[in-house]
């Protein structure tokens, strides 16, 4: 194990002290106070908490951890960072959802020199797409900690010949198995407008579309309309009642209770579907890559969560110590072996990298990483508003309305949004 003196040397103490982002007020308890982490309720958080005593011993500093839901996390940041509060040091955040806004607002410390100037940390070992997501205008504002892709969850006992390899096969098989009177749903997927956009993105890419093309809205393109029609039709014809109001929290128990033949959602939450304490079908659940559409299998492959340093923290050096330790090659590999899909190439190349996952899930992860797109939503500042707009045609398809008309209308609104967003992007 690395010794404390060597740990402090390689962590680069003092590198952030002169960053020109002085802490405000005394609420942070000064440079020698406890290191305060605000983290999301997530499998990564559970895994890292078990190892925090190691960091405390190495750094000689007490660590205080607060955990919240993703929505609570965003609300907390908006309140505290708008007030330049110094009492948060390390922030767990969603790079695709929050990076542009937080960086533009000056809430995140610039980590560029720290990640790139440390050979032992090996920034180049972090997956290229994950590095891109935490970089804005050439400056690194966070470090990715978790990657995820969609995987096809399916009942092996209902499809003994194997899972569908294409979206067309998925639709046909889900329709064949759909039996509401018998308590069986063919397909369980997110249908709530804002929250479903991330999962819908893989269908969009696999039909050959994108949210934005050449700086303009792409959601009224023929490929996008076909993707909206397919996904909405699948949920309308083979999905559960009330699916337009459902997100992950609603579809997981439907599948886990044995009431769905198929579901597609993130691989990082697979335990929610198969945990023997909550799932009736965990021993009959298989995993497969995202089925191929007309453009092939093009799932998202994203850095879903990252760590950042609060620009107003009075312990920015200590916060970087933690980031460096928590995202080092050794720690990422240890977490991956414990079942947390990380963002380092070296961890995925380790022969034991997939040992904690079911073999077919590990194969699905590898397949998704090979063909994936490094985003699952529009790359804009006001992500929530964008998701509401691009999700409208999907809901129209679910409820049986005119998808093409809804897509054209939403596309006009999205184009206007993109013009405004372009003015807000600079930091």
Coordinates of C-alpha atoms in Angstrom, one line a residue:
X1 CA 0.0 0.0 0.0
X2 CA 1.2 3.5 -0.8
X3 CA 2.6 5.3 2.3
X4 CA 1.2 8.6 3.6
X5 CA 4.2 10.7 2.8
X6 CA 4.3 9.4 -0.8
X7 CA 0.6 9.8 -1.1
X8 CA 0.7 13.5 -0.1
X9 CA 3.6 14.1 -2.5
X10 CA 2.0 12.7 -5.6
X11 CA -1.4 14.2 -4.8
X12 CA 0.0 17.6 -5.7
X13 CA -0.7 19.6 -2.6
X14 CA -0.9 23.4 -3.2
X15 CA -1.9 23.0 -6.8
X16 CA -5.3 24.4 -6.3
X17 CA -4.5 27.0 -3.6
X18 CA -3.5 29.6 -6.2
X19 CA -6.4 28.9 -8.6
X20 CA -7.9 32.3 -7.9
X21 CA -11.1 30.8 -6.4
X22 CA -10.9 31.7 -2.7
X23 CA -13.3 30.3 -0.3
X24 CA -16.0 32.6 1.1
X25 CA -17.0 33.0 4.7
X26 CA -16.2 30.7 7.6
X27 CA -18.9 28.0 7.2
X28 CA -16.4 25.6 5.6
X29 CA -14.3 25.4 8.9
X30 CA -11.1 26.4 7.2
X31 CA -8.4 24.5 5.3
X32 CA -7.9 22.0 8.2
X33 CA -11.5 21.1 8.6
X34 CA -13.2 17.9 7.8
X35 CA -13.3 17.0 4.1
X36 CA -17.0 17.1 3.2
X37 CA -18.3 14.8 0.4
X38 CA -21.8 15.1 -1.1
X39 CA -22.6 11.9 -3.0
X40 CA -25.6 10.3 -4.7
X41 CA -27.3 7.2 -3.5
X42 CA -25.5 4.9 -5.9
X43 CA -23.6 1.6 -6.1
X44 CA -20.4 3.6 -6.5
X45 CA -21.1 5.5 -3.3
X46 CA -21.6 2.2 -1.4
X47 CA -18.4 0.8 -2.7
X48 CA -16.2 3.8 -2.0
X49 CA -17.6 4.3 1.5
X50 CA -16.2 1.0 2.5
X51 CA -12.7 2.2 1.5
X52 CA -12.8 5.7 2.9
X53 CA -11.0 4.7 6.1
X54 CA -8.0 3.9 3.9
X55 CA -8.0 7.5 2.5
X56 CA -8.4 8.9 6.0
X57 CA -5.4 7.0 7.2
X58 CA -3.3 8.1 4.2
X59 CA -4.3 11.7 4.3
X60 CA -4.7 12.2 8.1
X61 CA -8.0 13.9 7.5
X62 CA -11.5 13.0 8.6
X63 CA -14.1 12.6 5.9
X64 CA -17.8 13.4 6.3
X65 CA -20.2 11.9 3.7
X66 CA -23.7 13.1 2.9
X67 CA -25.8 11.0 0.5
X68 CA -28.9 12.1 -1.4
X69 CA -31.0 11.2 -4.4
X70 CA -30.0 12.7 -7.8
X71 CA -32.8 15.3 -7.6
X72 CA -31.9 16.3 -4.0
X73 CA -28.3 16.6 -5.1
X74 CA -29.1 19.0 -7.9
X75 CA -31.3 21.1 -5.6
X76 CA -28.6 21.2 -3.0
X77 CA -25.9 22.4 -5.5
X78 CA -28.2 25.1 -6.9
X79 CA -28.8 26.5 -3.4
X80 CA -25.3 26.2 -2.0
X81 CA -23.3 27.1 -5.0
X82 CA -25.4 30.0 -6.0
X83 CA -24.5 31.3 -2.5
X84 CA -20.8 30.5 -3.0
X85 CA -21.0 28.2 0.0
X86 CA -17.7 26.6 1.0
X87 CA -19.1 23.7 3.1
X88 CA -19.1 21.3 0.2
X89 CA -15.7 20.1 -0.9
X90 CA -16.2 17.1 -3.2
X91 CA -19.2 16.9 -5.5
X92 CA -20.7 13.9 -7.2
X93 CA -22.4 15.1 -10.3
X94 CA -23.7 14.1 -13.7
X95 CA -21.4 15.4 -16.4
X96 CA -23.9 15.1 -19.2
X97 CA -26.6 16.8 -17.2
X98 CA -24.8 19.5 -15.2
X99 CA -21.2 20.1 -16.4
X100 CA -21.9 22.9 -18.9
X101 CA -24.1 24.8 -16.5
X102 CA -21.9 24.4 -13.5
X103 CA -18.7 25.3 -15.4
X104 CA -20.4 28.4 -16.9
X105 CA -21.5 29.5 -13.5
X106 CA -18.0 29.2 -12.1
X107 CA -18.9 26.5 -9.6
X108 CA -16.3 23.9 -10.5
X109 CA -12.5 24.1 -9.9
X110 CA -10.3 23.7 -13.0
X111 CA -8.5 20.4 -12.7
X112 CA -6.7 20.5 -16.1
X113 CA -3.2 20.8 -14.9
X114 CA -3.7 18.3 -12.1
X115 CA -5.1 15.4 -14.2
X116 CA -2.7 16.0 -17.1
X117 CA 0.5 16.8 -15.1
X118 CA 0.6 13.6 -13.1
X119 CA 2.2 10.6 -14.8
X120 CA 1.2 8.3 -12.0
X121 CA -2.5 9.3 -12.3
X122 CA -2.4 8.5 -16.1
X123 CA -5.3 10.7 -17.4
X124 CA -4.9 9.0 -20.8
X125 CA -6.0 5.7 -19.3
X126 CA -9.5 7.2 -18.8
X127 CA -11.8 6.3 -21.7
X128 CA -11.7 8.9 -24.4
X129 CA -15.5 9.5 -24.4
X130 CA -15.5 9.8 -20.6
X131 CA -12.7 12.4 -20.8
X132 CA -14.6 14.4 -23.4
X133 CA -17.7 14.6 -21.1
X134 CA -15.8 16.2 -18.3
X135 CA -14.0 18.7 -20.5
X136 CA -15.5 22.0 -21.5
X137 CA -13.6 24.4 -23.9
X138 CA -10.4 22.5 -23.4
X139 CA -10.6 22.6 -19.5
X140 CA -11.2 19.6 -17.3
X141 CA -13.7 20.2 -14.5
X142 CA -14.4 16.7 -13.2
X143 CA -13.3 13.1 -13.2
X144 CA -15.6 10.3 -14.4
X145 CA -16.3 7.6 -11.9
X146 CA -19.1 5.4 -13.4
X147 CA -19.8 4.4 -16.9
X148 CA -23.0 2.8 -18.2
X149 CA -24.7 1.5 -21.2
X150 CA -28.2 0.1 -21.9
X151 CA -28.6 -3.7 -21.7
X152 CA -31.5 -5.9 -22.6
X153 CA -32.9 -7.7 -19.6
X154 CA -34.9 -10.7 -20.6
X155 CA -36.6 -13.8 -19.2
X156 CA -34.6 -16.8 -20.3
X157 CA -37.5 -19.1 -19.5
X158 CA -39.8 -17.2 -21.9
X159 CA -37.3 -17.0 -24.8
X160 CA -35.4 -20.3 -24.6
X161 CA -33.9 -19.8 -28.1
X162 CA -32.1 -16.7 -27.0
X163 CA -32.7 -13.0 -26.9
X164 CA -33.7 -10.9 -29.9
X165 CA -30.7 -9.5 -31.8
X166 CA -32.6 -6.7 -33.6
X167 CA -35.2 -4.2 -32.7
X168 CA -37.6 -5.8 -35.1
X169 CA -37.2 -9.1 -33.4
X170 CA -37.7 -7.4 -30.0
X171 CA -41.0 -5.9 -31.1
X172 CA -42.3 -9.1 -32.6
X173 CA -41.3 -11.3 -29.6
X174 CA -42.6 -8.7 -27.1
X175 CA -45.9 -8.6 -28.9
X176 CA -46.2 -12.4 -28.9
X177 CA -45.5 -12.6 -25.1
X178 CA -47.7 -9.6 -24.2
X179 CA -50.6 -10.9 -22.2
X180 CA -52.2 -8.2 -19.9
X181 CA -55.0 -10.5 -18.9
X182 CA -52.5 -13.1 -17.7
X183 CA -50.4 -10.5 -15.9
X184 CA -47.6 -10.4 -18.4
X185 CA -46.2 -7.3 -20.1
X186 CA -44.2 -7.8 -23.3
X187 CA -41.8 -4.9 -22.7
X188 CA -41.2 -2.5 -19.8
X189 CA -39.4 0.7 -20.6
X190 CA -39.3 4.3 -19.5
X191 CA -42.1 6.4 -20.9
X192 CA -42.1 9.6 -18.8
X193 CA -41.1 12.4 -21.1
X194 CA -38.1 13.9 -19.4
X195 CA -36.7 10.8 -17.8
X196 CA -37.2 8.5 -20.8
X197 CA -35.0 10.6 -23.2
X198 CA -31.7 9.1 -22.1
X199 CA -32.9 5.5 -22.8
X200 CA -34.6 6.6 -26.0
X201 CA -31.3 8.0 -27.3
X202 CA -30.1 4.4 -28.1
X203 CA -33.1 3.8 -30.3
X204 CA -32.5 7.2 -32.0
X205 CA -28.9 6.4 -32.7
X206 CA -29.7 2.9 -33.9
X207 CA -32.2 4.2 -36.4
X208 CA -29.4 6.5 -37.7
X209 CA -30.7 9.7 -36.1
X210 CA -29.4 12.2 -33.5
X211 CA -30.8 15.0 -31.4
X212 CA -28.6 17.7 -33.1
X213 CA -27.1 17.6 -36.6
X214 CA -24.8 20.3 -37.8
X215 CA -25.9 22.6 -35.0
X216 CA -29.6 22.3 -35.9
X217 CA -32.4 20.1 -34.5
X218 CA -32.3 16.6 -35.8
X219 CA -35.5 15.3 -34.2
X220 CA -37.8 15.9 -37.3
X221 CA -35.5 13.9 -39.6
X222 CA -37.0 10.7 -41.1
X223 CA -34.6 8.6 -39.0
X224 CA -35.7 10.3 -35.8
X225 CA -39.4 10.0 -36.7
X226 CA -38.9 6.3 -37.3
X227 CA -37.2 5.9 -33.9
X228 CA -40.0 7.8 -32.1
X229 CA -42.6 5.7 -33.9
X230 CA -40.9 2.5 -33.0
X231 CA -40.2 3.2 -29.4
X232 CA -43.6 4.8 -28.7
X233 CA -45.4 2.0 -30.6
X234 CA -43.5 -0.7 -28.6
X235 CA -44.5 0.9 -25.3
X236 CA -48.1 1.5 -26.5
X237 CA -48.6 -2.0 -27.9
X238 CA -46.6 -4.2 -25.5
X239 CA -45.9 -1.9 -22.5
X240 CA -47.6 -1.7 -19.1
X241 CA -50.7 0.5 -18.4
X242 CA -49.7 4.1 -17.5
X243 CA -46.3 3.8 -19.1
X244 CA -46.1 7.4 -20.1
X245 CA -45.8 8.2 -16.4
X246 CA -43.1 5.6 -15.7
X247 CA -39.3 5.9 -15.2
X248 CA -36.7 3.5 -13.8
X249 CA -38.4 3.4 -10.3
X250 CA -41.6 2.1 -11.8
X251 CA -40.3 -0.4 -14.5
X252 CA -37.8 -2.1 -12.2
X253 CA -40.4 -3.7 -9.9
X254 CA -42.6 -4.7 -12.9
X255 CA -39.7 -6.8 -14.3
X256 CA -38.4 -8.0 -10.9
X257 CA -41.9 -9.2 -9.9
X258 CA -42.0 -11.4 -13.0
X259 CA -44.6 -9.3 -14.9
X260 CA -42.5 -8.4 -18.0
X261 CA -40.7 -10.4 -20.6
X262 CA -38.2 -7.7 -21.6
X263 CA -36.8 -4.5 -20.3
X264 CA -34.0 -2.2 -21.5
X265 CA -32.2 0.0 -19.0
X266 CA -28.8 0.9 -17.7
X267 CA -26.4 -2.0 -17.0
X268 CA -25.1 -0.2 -13.9
X269 CA -28.4 -0.8 -12.0
X270 CA -28.6 -4.5 -12.9
X271 CA -28.8 -5.5 -9.3
X272 CA -32.2 -3.7 -9.0
X273 CA -33.5 -6.2 -11.5
X274 CA -32.0 -9.4 -10.1
X275 CA -31.3 -8.9 -6.4
X276 CA -32.6 -12.1 -4.8
X277 CA -34.0 -10.1 -1.9
X278 CA -36.4 -8.2 -4.2
X279 CA -36.6 -10.1 -7.5
X280 CA -38.7 -13.1 -8.1
X281 CA -37.0 -13.8 -11.4
X282 CA -33.3 -13.0 -10.8
X283 CA -32.3 -16.6 -11.4
X284 CA -34.1 -16.6 -14.8
X285 CA -32.9 -13.2 -16.0
X286 CA -30.5 -12.9 -18.9
X287 CA -28.6 -9.9 -20.3
X288 CA -27.9 -9.1 -23.9
X289 CA -26.5 -6.2 -26.0
X290 CA -28.8 -3.5 -27.2
X291 CA -30.6 -4.9 -30.3
X292 CA -29.5 -3.6 -33.7
X293 CA -31.7 -1.1 -35.6
X294 CA -31.4 0.0 -39.2
X295 CA -28.1 1.7 -38.4
X296 CA -26.8 -1.2 -36.3
X297 CA -26.5 -1.4 -32.5
X298 CA -25.7 2.1 -31.4
X299 CA -26.3 2.3 -27.7
X300 CA -25.1 5.2 -25.5
X301 CA -21.9 4.5 -23.6
X302 CA -21.5 7.3 -21.1
X303 CA -19.8 8.6 -18.0
X304 CA -23.0 8.8 -16.0
X305 CA -21.4 10.2 -12.8
X306 CA -18.2 12.1 -12.0
X307 CA -16.5 13.9 -9.1
X308 CA -15.7 17.6 -9.1
X309 CA -14.2 20.0 -6.6
X310 CA -16.3 22.9 -5.4
X311 CA -14.7 26.1 -6.6
X312 CA -15.6 27.8 -3.3
X313 CA -14.2 25.1 -1.0
X314 CA -11.6 26.0 1.5
X315 CA -10.1 22.5 1.2
X316 CA -9.6 22.3 -2.6
X317 CA -6.2 20.7 -2.2
X318 CA -7.6 18.0 0.1
X319 CA -10.5 17.5 -2.3
X320 CA -8.1 16.9 -5.1
X321 CA -6.3 14.4 -2.9
X322 CA -9.6 12.5 -2.6
X323 CA -10.4 12.6 -6.3
X324 CA -6.9 11.4 -7.2
X325 CA -7.2 8.5 -4.7
X326 CA -10.8 7.6 -5.5
X327 CA -10.2 7.6 -9.3
X328 CA -6.7 6.1 -9.4
X329 CA -6.0 3.0 -11.5
X330 CA -5.8 0.8 -8.4
X331 CA -9.0 2.1 -6.8
X332 CA -11.0 1.9 -10.1
X333 CA -9.8 -1.6 -10.6
X334 CA -10.8 -2.6 -7.1
X335 CA -14.2 -1.1 -7.5
X336 CA -14.7 -2.7 -10.9
X337 CA -13.9 -6.1 -9.4
X338 CA -16.5 -5.3 -6.8
X339 CA -19.2 -4.7 -9.5
X340 CA -18.9 -1.0 -10.3
X341 CA -18.2 -0.3 -14.1
X342 CA -15.5 2.3 -14.2
X343 CA -14.1 4.6 -16.8
X344 CA -10.4 3.4 -17.0
X345 CA -9.3 1.3 -20.0
X346 CA -6.8 -0.6 -17.8
X347 CA -9.7 -1.8 -15.5
X348 CA -11.7 -3.1 -18.4
X349 CA -8.6 -4.9 -19.8
X350 CA -7.9 -6.7 -16.5
X351 CA -8.7 -10.4 -16.8
X352 CA -10.8 -10.1 -13.6
X353 CA -12.6 -6.9 -14.6
X354 CA -15.9 -8.7 -15.3
X355 CA -15.7 -11.2 -12.5
X356 CA -18.3 -9.5 -10.4
X357 CA -20.8 -9.4 -13.2
X358 CA -22.8 -12.2 -14.7
X359 CA -20.9 -13.4 -17.8
X360 CA -23.6 -12.4 -20.3
X361 CA -23.9 -8.9 -18.6
X362 CA -20.1 -8.4 -18.9
X363 CA -20.3 -9.4 -22.6
X364 CA -23.1 -6.9 -23.1
X365 CA -21.0 -4.2 -21.4
X366 CA -18.1 -4.9 -23.7
X367 CA -20.3 -4.9 -26.8
X368 CA -21.9 -1.6 -25.8
X369 CA -18.5 0.0 -25.1
X370 CA -17.3 -1.0 -28.6
X371 CA -20.2 0.6 -30.6
X372 CA -21.5 3.1 -28.1
X373 CA -22.1 6.9 -28.5
X374 CA -20.7 9.0 -25.6
X375 CA -23.9 10.9 -24.9
X376 CA -27.5 10.0 -24.0
X377 CA -29.1 13.5 -24.2
X378 CA -28.7 16.8 -26.0
X379 CA -25.3 18.4 -25.2
X380 CA -26.6 21.8 -24.0
X381 CA -26.5 24.1 -21.0
X382 CA -30.2 23.8 -20.0
X383 CA -30.5 20.0 -20.3
X384 CA -33.8 19.7 -18.5
X385 CA -35.6 22.0 -20.8
X386 CA -34.0 20.3 -23.9
X387 CA -35.1 16.9 -22.6
X388 CA -38.7 18.1 -22.2
X389 CA -38.7 19.4 -25.8
X390 CA -37.2 16.3 -27.5
X391 CA -39.3 14.0 -25.4
X392 CA -42.6 15.4 -26.8
X393 CA -42.7 13.3 -30.0
X394 CA -42.0 10.2 -27.9
X395 CA -45.0 10.7 -25.7
X396 CA -47.1 11.5 -28.8
X397 CA -46.1 8.1 -30.2
X398 CA -46.9 6.3 -26.9
X399 CA -50.4 7.7 -26.7
X400 CA -51.1 7.2 -30.5
X401 CA -51.0 10.8 -31.7
X402 CA -49.5 12.0 -35.0
X403 CA -45.7 11.5 -34.4
X404 CA -44.6 13.3 -37.5
X405 CA -46.6 16.4 -36.7
X406 CA -45.4 16.3 -33.1
X407 CA -41.8 16.0 -34.2
X408 CA -42.0 18.9 -36.6
X409 CA -43.5 21.1 -33.9
X410 CA -41.0 20.1 -31.3
X411 CA -38.1 20.5 -33.8
X412 CA -39.1 24.1 -34.4
X413 CA -39.1 24.8 -30.7
X414 CA -35.8 22.9 -30.3
X415 CA -34.1 25.0 -33.0
X416 CA -35.1 28.2 -31.2
X417 CA -33.8 26.7 -28.0
X418 CA -30.4 25.8 -29.6
X419 CA -29.9 29.4 -30.8
X420 CA -30.4 30.7 -27.2
X421 CA -28.3 27.9 -25.8
X422 CA -25.4 28.7 -28.1
X423 CA -25.2 32.2 -26.5
X424 CA -25.0 30.6 -23.0
X425 CA -22.3 28.1 -23.6
X426 CA -19.1 30.1 -23.1
X427 CA -17.5 30.0 -19.7

